[in-house]
Coordinates of C-alpha atoms in Angstrom, one line a residue:
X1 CA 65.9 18.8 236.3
X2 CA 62.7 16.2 235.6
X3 CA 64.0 12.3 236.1
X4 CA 61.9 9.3 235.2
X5 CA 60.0 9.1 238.5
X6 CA 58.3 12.6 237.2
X7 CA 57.1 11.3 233.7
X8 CA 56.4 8.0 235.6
X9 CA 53.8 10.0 238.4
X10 CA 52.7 12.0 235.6
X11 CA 52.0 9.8 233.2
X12 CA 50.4 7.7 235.9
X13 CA 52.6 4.6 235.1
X14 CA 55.9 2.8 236.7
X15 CA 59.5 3.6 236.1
X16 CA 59.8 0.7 234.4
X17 CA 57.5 1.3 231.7
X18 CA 58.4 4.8 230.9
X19 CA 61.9 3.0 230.8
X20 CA 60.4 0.4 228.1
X21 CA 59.2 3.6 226.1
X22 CA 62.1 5.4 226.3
X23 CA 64.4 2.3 225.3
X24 CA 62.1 0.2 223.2
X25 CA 63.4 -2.5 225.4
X26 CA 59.3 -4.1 225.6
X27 CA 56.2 -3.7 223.8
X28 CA 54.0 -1.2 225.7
X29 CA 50.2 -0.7 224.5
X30 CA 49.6 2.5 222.1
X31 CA 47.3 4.1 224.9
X32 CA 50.3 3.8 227.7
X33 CA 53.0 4.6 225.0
X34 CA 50.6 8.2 224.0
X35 CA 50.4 9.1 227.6
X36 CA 54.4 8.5 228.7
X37 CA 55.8 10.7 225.5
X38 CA 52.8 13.8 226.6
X39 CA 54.1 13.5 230.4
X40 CA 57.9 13.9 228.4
X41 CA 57.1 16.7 226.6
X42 CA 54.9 18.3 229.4
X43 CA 57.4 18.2 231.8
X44 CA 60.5 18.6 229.1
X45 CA 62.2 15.3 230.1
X46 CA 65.5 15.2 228.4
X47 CA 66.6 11.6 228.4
X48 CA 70.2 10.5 229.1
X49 CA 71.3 8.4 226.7
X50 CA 74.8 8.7 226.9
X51 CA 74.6 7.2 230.7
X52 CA 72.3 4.2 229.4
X53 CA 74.9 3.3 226.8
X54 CA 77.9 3.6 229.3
X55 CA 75.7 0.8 231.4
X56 CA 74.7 -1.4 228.7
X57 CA 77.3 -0.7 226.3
X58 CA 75.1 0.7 223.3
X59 CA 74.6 3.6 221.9
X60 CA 71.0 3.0 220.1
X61 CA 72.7 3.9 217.0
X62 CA 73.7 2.8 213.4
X63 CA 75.8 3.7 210.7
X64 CA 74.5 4.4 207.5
X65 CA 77.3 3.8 204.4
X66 CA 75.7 4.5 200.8
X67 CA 77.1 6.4 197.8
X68 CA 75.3 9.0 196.0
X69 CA 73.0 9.9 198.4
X70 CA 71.8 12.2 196.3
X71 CA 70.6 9.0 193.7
X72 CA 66.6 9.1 194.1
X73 CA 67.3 5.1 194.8
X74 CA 69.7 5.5 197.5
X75 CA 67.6 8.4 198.9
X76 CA 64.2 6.3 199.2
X77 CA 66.8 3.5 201.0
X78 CA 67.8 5.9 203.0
X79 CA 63.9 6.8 204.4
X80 CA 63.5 3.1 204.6
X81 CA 66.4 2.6 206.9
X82 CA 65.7 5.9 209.0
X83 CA 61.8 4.9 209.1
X84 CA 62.8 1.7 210.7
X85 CA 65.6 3.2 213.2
X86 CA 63.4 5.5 214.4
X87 CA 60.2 3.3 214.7
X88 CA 62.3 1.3 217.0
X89 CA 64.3 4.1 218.9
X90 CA 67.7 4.0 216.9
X91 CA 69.8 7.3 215.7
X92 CA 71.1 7.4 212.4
X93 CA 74.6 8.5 211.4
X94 CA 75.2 8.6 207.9
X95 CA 78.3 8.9 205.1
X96 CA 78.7 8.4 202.0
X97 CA 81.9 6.1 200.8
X98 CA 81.7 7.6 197.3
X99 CA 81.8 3.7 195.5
X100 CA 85.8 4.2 196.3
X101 CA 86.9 1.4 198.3
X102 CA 89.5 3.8 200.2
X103 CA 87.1 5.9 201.2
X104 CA 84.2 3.1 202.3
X105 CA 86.7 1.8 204.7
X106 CA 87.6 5.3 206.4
X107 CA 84.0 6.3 206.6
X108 CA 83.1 2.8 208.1
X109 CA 86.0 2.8 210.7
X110 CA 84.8 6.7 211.3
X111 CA 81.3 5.5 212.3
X112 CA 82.9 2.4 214.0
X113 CA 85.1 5.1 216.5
X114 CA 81.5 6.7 216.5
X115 CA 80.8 4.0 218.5
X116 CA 77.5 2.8 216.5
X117 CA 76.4 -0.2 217.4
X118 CA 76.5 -1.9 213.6
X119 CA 76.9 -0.7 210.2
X120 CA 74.8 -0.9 207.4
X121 CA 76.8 -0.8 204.1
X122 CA 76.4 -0.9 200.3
X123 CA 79.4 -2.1 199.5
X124 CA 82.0 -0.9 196.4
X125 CA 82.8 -3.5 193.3
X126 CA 85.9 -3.9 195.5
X127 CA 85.6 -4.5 199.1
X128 CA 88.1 -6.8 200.5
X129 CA 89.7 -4.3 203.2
X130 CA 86.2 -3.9 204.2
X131 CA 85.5 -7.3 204.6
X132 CA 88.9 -7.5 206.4
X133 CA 88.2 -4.6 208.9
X134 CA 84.5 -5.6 210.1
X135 CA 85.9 -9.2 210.3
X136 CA 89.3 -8.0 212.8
X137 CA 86.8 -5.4 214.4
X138 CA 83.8 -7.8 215.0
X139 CA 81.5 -4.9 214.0
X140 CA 78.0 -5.8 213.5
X141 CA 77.1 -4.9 209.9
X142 CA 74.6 -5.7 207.2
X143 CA 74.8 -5.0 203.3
X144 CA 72.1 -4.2 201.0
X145 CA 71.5 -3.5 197.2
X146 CA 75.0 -4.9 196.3
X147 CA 75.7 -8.9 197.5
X148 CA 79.3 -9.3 199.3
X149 CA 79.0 -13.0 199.3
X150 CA 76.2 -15.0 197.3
X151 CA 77.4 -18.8 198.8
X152 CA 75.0 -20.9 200.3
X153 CA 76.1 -19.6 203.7
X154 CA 76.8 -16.3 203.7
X155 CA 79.4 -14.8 206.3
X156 CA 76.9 -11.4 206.6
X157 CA 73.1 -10.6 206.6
X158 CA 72.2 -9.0 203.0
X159 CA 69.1 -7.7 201.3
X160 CA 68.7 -6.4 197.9
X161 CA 65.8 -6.8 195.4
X162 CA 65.9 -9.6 192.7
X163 CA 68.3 -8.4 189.7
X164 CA 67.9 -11.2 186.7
X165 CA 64.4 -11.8 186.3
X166 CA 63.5 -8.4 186.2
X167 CA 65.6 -7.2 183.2
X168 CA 65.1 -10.9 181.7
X169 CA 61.4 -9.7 181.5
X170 CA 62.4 -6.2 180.2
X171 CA 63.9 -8.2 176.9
X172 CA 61.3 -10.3 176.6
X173 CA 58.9 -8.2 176.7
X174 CA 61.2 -5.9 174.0
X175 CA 61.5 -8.9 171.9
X176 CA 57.6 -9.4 172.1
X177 CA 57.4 -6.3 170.6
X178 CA 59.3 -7.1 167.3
X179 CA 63.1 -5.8 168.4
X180 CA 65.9 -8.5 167.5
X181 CA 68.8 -5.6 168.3
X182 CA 68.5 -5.3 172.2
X183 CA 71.4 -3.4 173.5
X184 CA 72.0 -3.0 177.2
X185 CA 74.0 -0.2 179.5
X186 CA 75.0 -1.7 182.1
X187 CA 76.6 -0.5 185.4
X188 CA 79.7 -0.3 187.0
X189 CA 82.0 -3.7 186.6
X190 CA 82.5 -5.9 189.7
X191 CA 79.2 -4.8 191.8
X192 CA 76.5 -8.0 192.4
X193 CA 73.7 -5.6 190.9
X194 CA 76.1 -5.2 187.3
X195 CA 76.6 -9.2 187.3
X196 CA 72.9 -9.9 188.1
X197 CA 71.3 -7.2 185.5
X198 CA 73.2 -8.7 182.5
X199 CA 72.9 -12.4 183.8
X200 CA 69.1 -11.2 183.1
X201 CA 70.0 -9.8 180.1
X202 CA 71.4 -12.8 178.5
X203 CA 68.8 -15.2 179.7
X204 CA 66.2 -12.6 178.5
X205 CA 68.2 -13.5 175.4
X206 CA 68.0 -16.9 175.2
X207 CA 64.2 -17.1 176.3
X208 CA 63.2 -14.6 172.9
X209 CA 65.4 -17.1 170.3
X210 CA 67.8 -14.3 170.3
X211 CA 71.7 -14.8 169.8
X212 CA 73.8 -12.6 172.3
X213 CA 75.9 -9.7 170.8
X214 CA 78.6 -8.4 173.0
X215 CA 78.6 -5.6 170.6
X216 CA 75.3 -4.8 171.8
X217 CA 76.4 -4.6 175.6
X218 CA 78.4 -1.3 176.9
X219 CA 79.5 -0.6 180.5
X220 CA 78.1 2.9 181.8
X221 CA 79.8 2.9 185.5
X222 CA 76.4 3.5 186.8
X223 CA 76.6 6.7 186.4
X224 CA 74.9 9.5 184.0
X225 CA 78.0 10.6 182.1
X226 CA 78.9 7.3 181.5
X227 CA 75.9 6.0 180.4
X228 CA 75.9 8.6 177.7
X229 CA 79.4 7.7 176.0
X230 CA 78.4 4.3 176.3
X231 CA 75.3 4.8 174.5
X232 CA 77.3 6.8 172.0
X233 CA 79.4 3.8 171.2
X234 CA 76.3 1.7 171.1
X235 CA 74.6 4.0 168.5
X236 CA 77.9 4.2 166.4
X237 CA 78.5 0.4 165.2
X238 CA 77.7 -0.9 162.7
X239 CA 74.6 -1.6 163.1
X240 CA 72.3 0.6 165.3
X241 CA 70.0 -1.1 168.6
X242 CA 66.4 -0.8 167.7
X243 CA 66.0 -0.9 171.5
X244 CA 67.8 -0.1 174.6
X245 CA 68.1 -0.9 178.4
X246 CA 69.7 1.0 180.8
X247 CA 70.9 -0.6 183.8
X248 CA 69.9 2.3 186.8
X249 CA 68.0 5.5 187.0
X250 CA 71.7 7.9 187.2
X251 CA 72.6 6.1 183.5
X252 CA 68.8 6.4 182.3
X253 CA 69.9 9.9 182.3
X254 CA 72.9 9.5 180.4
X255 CA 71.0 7.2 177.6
X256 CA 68.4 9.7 177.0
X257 CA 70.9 12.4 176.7
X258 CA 72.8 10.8 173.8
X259 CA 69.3 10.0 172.2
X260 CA 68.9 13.2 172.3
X261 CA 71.8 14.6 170.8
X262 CA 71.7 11.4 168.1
X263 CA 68.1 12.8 167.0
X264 CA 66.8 9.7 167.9
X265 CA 62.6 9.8 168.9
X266 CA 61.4 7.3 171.4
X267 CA 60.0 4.8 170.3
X268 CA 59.3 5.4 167.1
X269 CA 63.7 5.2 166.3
X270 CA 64.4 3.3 169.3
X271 CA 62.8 1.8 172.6
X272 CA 64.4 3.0 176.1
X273 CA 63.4 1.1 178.9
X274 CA 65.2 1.6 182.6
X275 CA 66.0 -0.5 185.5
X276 CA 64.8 1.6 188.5
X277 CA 61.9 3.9 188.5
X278 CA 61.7 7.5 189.0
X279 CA 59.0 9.5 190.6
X280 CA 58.9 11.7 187.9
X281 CA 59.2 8.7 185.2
X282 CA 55.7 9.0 184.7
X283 CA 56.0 12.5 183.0
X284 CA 58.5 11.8 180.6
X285 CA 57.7 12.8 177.0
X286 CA 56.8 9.8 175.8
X287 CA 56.3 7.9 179.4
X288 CA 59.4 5.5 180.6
X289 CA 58.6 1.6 181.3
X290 CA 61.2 0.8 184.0
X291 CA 61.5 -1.8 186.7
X292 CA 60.3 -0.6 190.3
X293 CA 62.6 -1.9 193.5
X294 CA 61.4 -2.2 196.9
X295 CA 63.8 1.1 198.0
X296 CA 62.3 1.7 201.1
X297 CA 62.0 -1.9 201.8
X298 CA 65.1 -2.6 201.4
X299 CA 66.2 0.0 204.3
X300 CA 63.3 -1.5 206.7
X301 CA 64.9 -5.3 205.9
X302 CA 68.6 -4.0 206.4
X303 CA 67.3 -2.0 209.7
X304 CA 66.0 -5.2 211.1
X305 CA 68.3 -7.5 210.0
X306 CA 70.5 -5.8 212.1
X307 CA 68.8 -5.7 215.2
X308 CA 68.4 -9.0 215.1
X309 CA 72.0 -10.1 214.5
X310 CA 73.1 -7.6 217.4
X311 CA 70.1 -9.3 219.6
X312 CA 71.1 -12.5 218.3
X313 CA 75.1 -12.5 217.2
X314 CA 75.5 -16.6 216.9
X315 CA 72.4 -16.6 214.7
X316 CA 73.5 -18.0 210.8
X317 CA 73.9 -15.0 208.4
X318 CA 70.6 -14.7 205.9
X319 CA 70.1 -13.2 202.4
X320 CA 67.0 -11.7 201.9
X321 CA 65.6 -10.8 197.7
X322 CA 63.1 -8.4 197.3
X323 CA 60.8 -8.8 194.4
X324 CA 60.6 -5.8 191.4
X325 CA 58.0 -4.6 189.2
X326 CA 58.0 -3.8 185.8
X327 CA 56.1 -0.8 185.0
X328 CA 54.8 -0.8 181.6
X329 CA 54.3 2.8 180.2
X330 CA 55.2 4.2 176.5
X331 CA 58.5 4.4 176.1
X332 CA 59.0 0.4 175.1
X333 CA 56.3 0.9 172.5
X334 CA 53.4 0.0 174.3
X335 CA 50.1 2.0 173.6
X336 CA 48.7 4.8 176.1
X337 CA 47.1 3.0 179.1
X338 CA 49.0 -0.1 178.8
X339 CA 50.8 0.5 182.5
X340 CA 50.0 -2.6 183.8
X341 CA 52.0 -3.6 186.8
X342 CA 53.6 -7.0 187.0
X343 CA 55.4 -9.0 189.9
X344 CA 59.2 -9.9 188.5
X345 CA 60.6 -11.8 191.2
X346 CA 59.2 -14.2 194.0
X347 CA 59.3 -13.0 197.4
X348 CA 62.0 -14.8 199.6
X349 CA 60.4 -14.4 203.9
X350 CA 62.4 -13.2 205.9
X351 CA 62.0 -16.2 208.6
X352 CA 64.1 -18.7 206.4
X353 CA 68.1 -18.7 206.7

């Protein structure tokens, strides 16, 4: 079986810095780094991890806890997070708590026993035995997209992207264009990103000279289905939204669905606009202006804050905001060609507490 001293005389370096390469334990320069992994996969090294971890009690792994994986948002945090993990020598172990706050604590404990070295967790609208377990357990963890605790000094590293400004600047923009009836979908009750979006909503509001309606305002438990009876209720009062936000990609869905089945055309009958972006958003018949997140950014931040807290444990907890985007296309009302792109949120650096 090849050890170390092998890749180390055929890479023409010391133990040590094959060591650094193997455990991202030190910077080693590009040229050295090149040379080390050929010798590796020359001589087929397999590395032990499992006897490092037994000496320095980690694994060089994290837990990954997100629901609807399958969600093109959740999917692009996901690359972020594994992008980071791997740029820096970390396995990934993922599961998927389903939003159910049974469930998010038995797949967090599950990684826990995995013996991960933190968790990174976007939490449920209701996550008090969560809080509880990682608290008793001392488990290193981060959240991100949903905040946990939004104090001054937070008890837990977060990142998620700005959640007001954005939509305030989706009803602005709609009252711009002549709409007084501005109904919003919003998402499921009880999550930070639900509170945010119609905090924006109702500031967006009171910027345009409009009076807020809670008529006007429907829950879709960010999620498709939902979105669609809420949007059905939305279209049947008394009198009918000229325009329409929906507060995620999965309820976007949902929206345009009951549009559809209302014979509704957008814009001309009503303007749809969507918080969250799709990759395909772009082809949409007419073309959907929606607010862009920092996805994969997200799971970079969360990755690093991480590391850093299990490098540094007595360090004070930060919160980190991404900025969005608004991406203008046609399905506000705006003519062909008006996709401008415009910042929605200051940028908070990550060196501040």
């Amino acid at each position: 079986m090849r050890t170390m001293a092998d890749v180390a005389r055929h890479a023409g370096v010391s133990v040590a810095t094959v060591s650094h390469v193997l455990n991202a334990t030190r910077p080693v320069r590009p040229a050295t780094r090149d040379a080390v992994l050929r010798a590796i996969e020359e001589l087929g090294y397999i590395h032990n991890s499992l006897a490092r971890s037994l000496v320095t009690s980690r694994t060089r792994s994290v837990g990954l806890a997100v629901s609807a994986i399958s969600n093109p948002y959740f999917t692009e945090i996901l690359q972020g997070v594994e992008a980071e993990a791997l740029a820096t020598g970390y396995g990934l172990l993922i599961a998927d708590p389903h939003d159910d706050p049974a469930h998010e604590l038995s797949v967090v404990r599950m990684l826990h026993e995995r013996r991960v070295d933190g968790v990174i967790i976007a939490p449920s609208a209701e996550p008090s035995a969560l809080l509880d377990y990682l608290s008793r357990a001392a488990v290193p963890a981060v959240f991100l997209d949903r905040l946990v605790d939004e104090s001054e000094e937070p008890a837990y590293d977060q990142v998620c992207a700005e959640g007001a400004a954005p939509v305030r600047e989706l009803v602005e923009h709609l009252a711009a264009l002549g709409h007084r009836r501005i109904a919003m979908v919003a998402g499921l009750a009880g999550l930070s990103t639900t509170t945010e979006r119609i905090e924006g909503y109702r500031e967006g509001l009171r910027a345009a000279g409009l009076s807020y309606d809670p008529g006007l305002l429907a829950h879709g438990s960010s999620a498709s289905e939902g979105a669609r009876r809420a949007t059905e209720r939305l279209l049947s009062g008394p009198a009918r939204p000229t325009a329409l936000i929906a507060a995620n990609n999965a309820m976007t869905i949902g929206a345009l669905q009951a549009l559809r089945d209302a014979d509704l055309r957008i814009p001309e009958d009503i303007a749809l606009v969507s918080f969250d972006d799709f990759e395909w958003a772009d082809l949409f018949s007419p073309s959907l202006t929606a607010v862009r997140q920092p996805s994969r950014e997200v799971g970079r931040v969360a990755l690093r804050l991480l590391l850093e807290r299990l490098d540094t444990p007595g360090r004070a907890a930060r919160t980190v905001r991404l900025p969005c985007e608004v991406v203008h296309r046609t399905s506000c009302g705006c003519p062909p060609g008006a996709g401008a792109v415009g910042s929605a949120a200051t940028d908070f650096p990550m060196a501040s507490p």
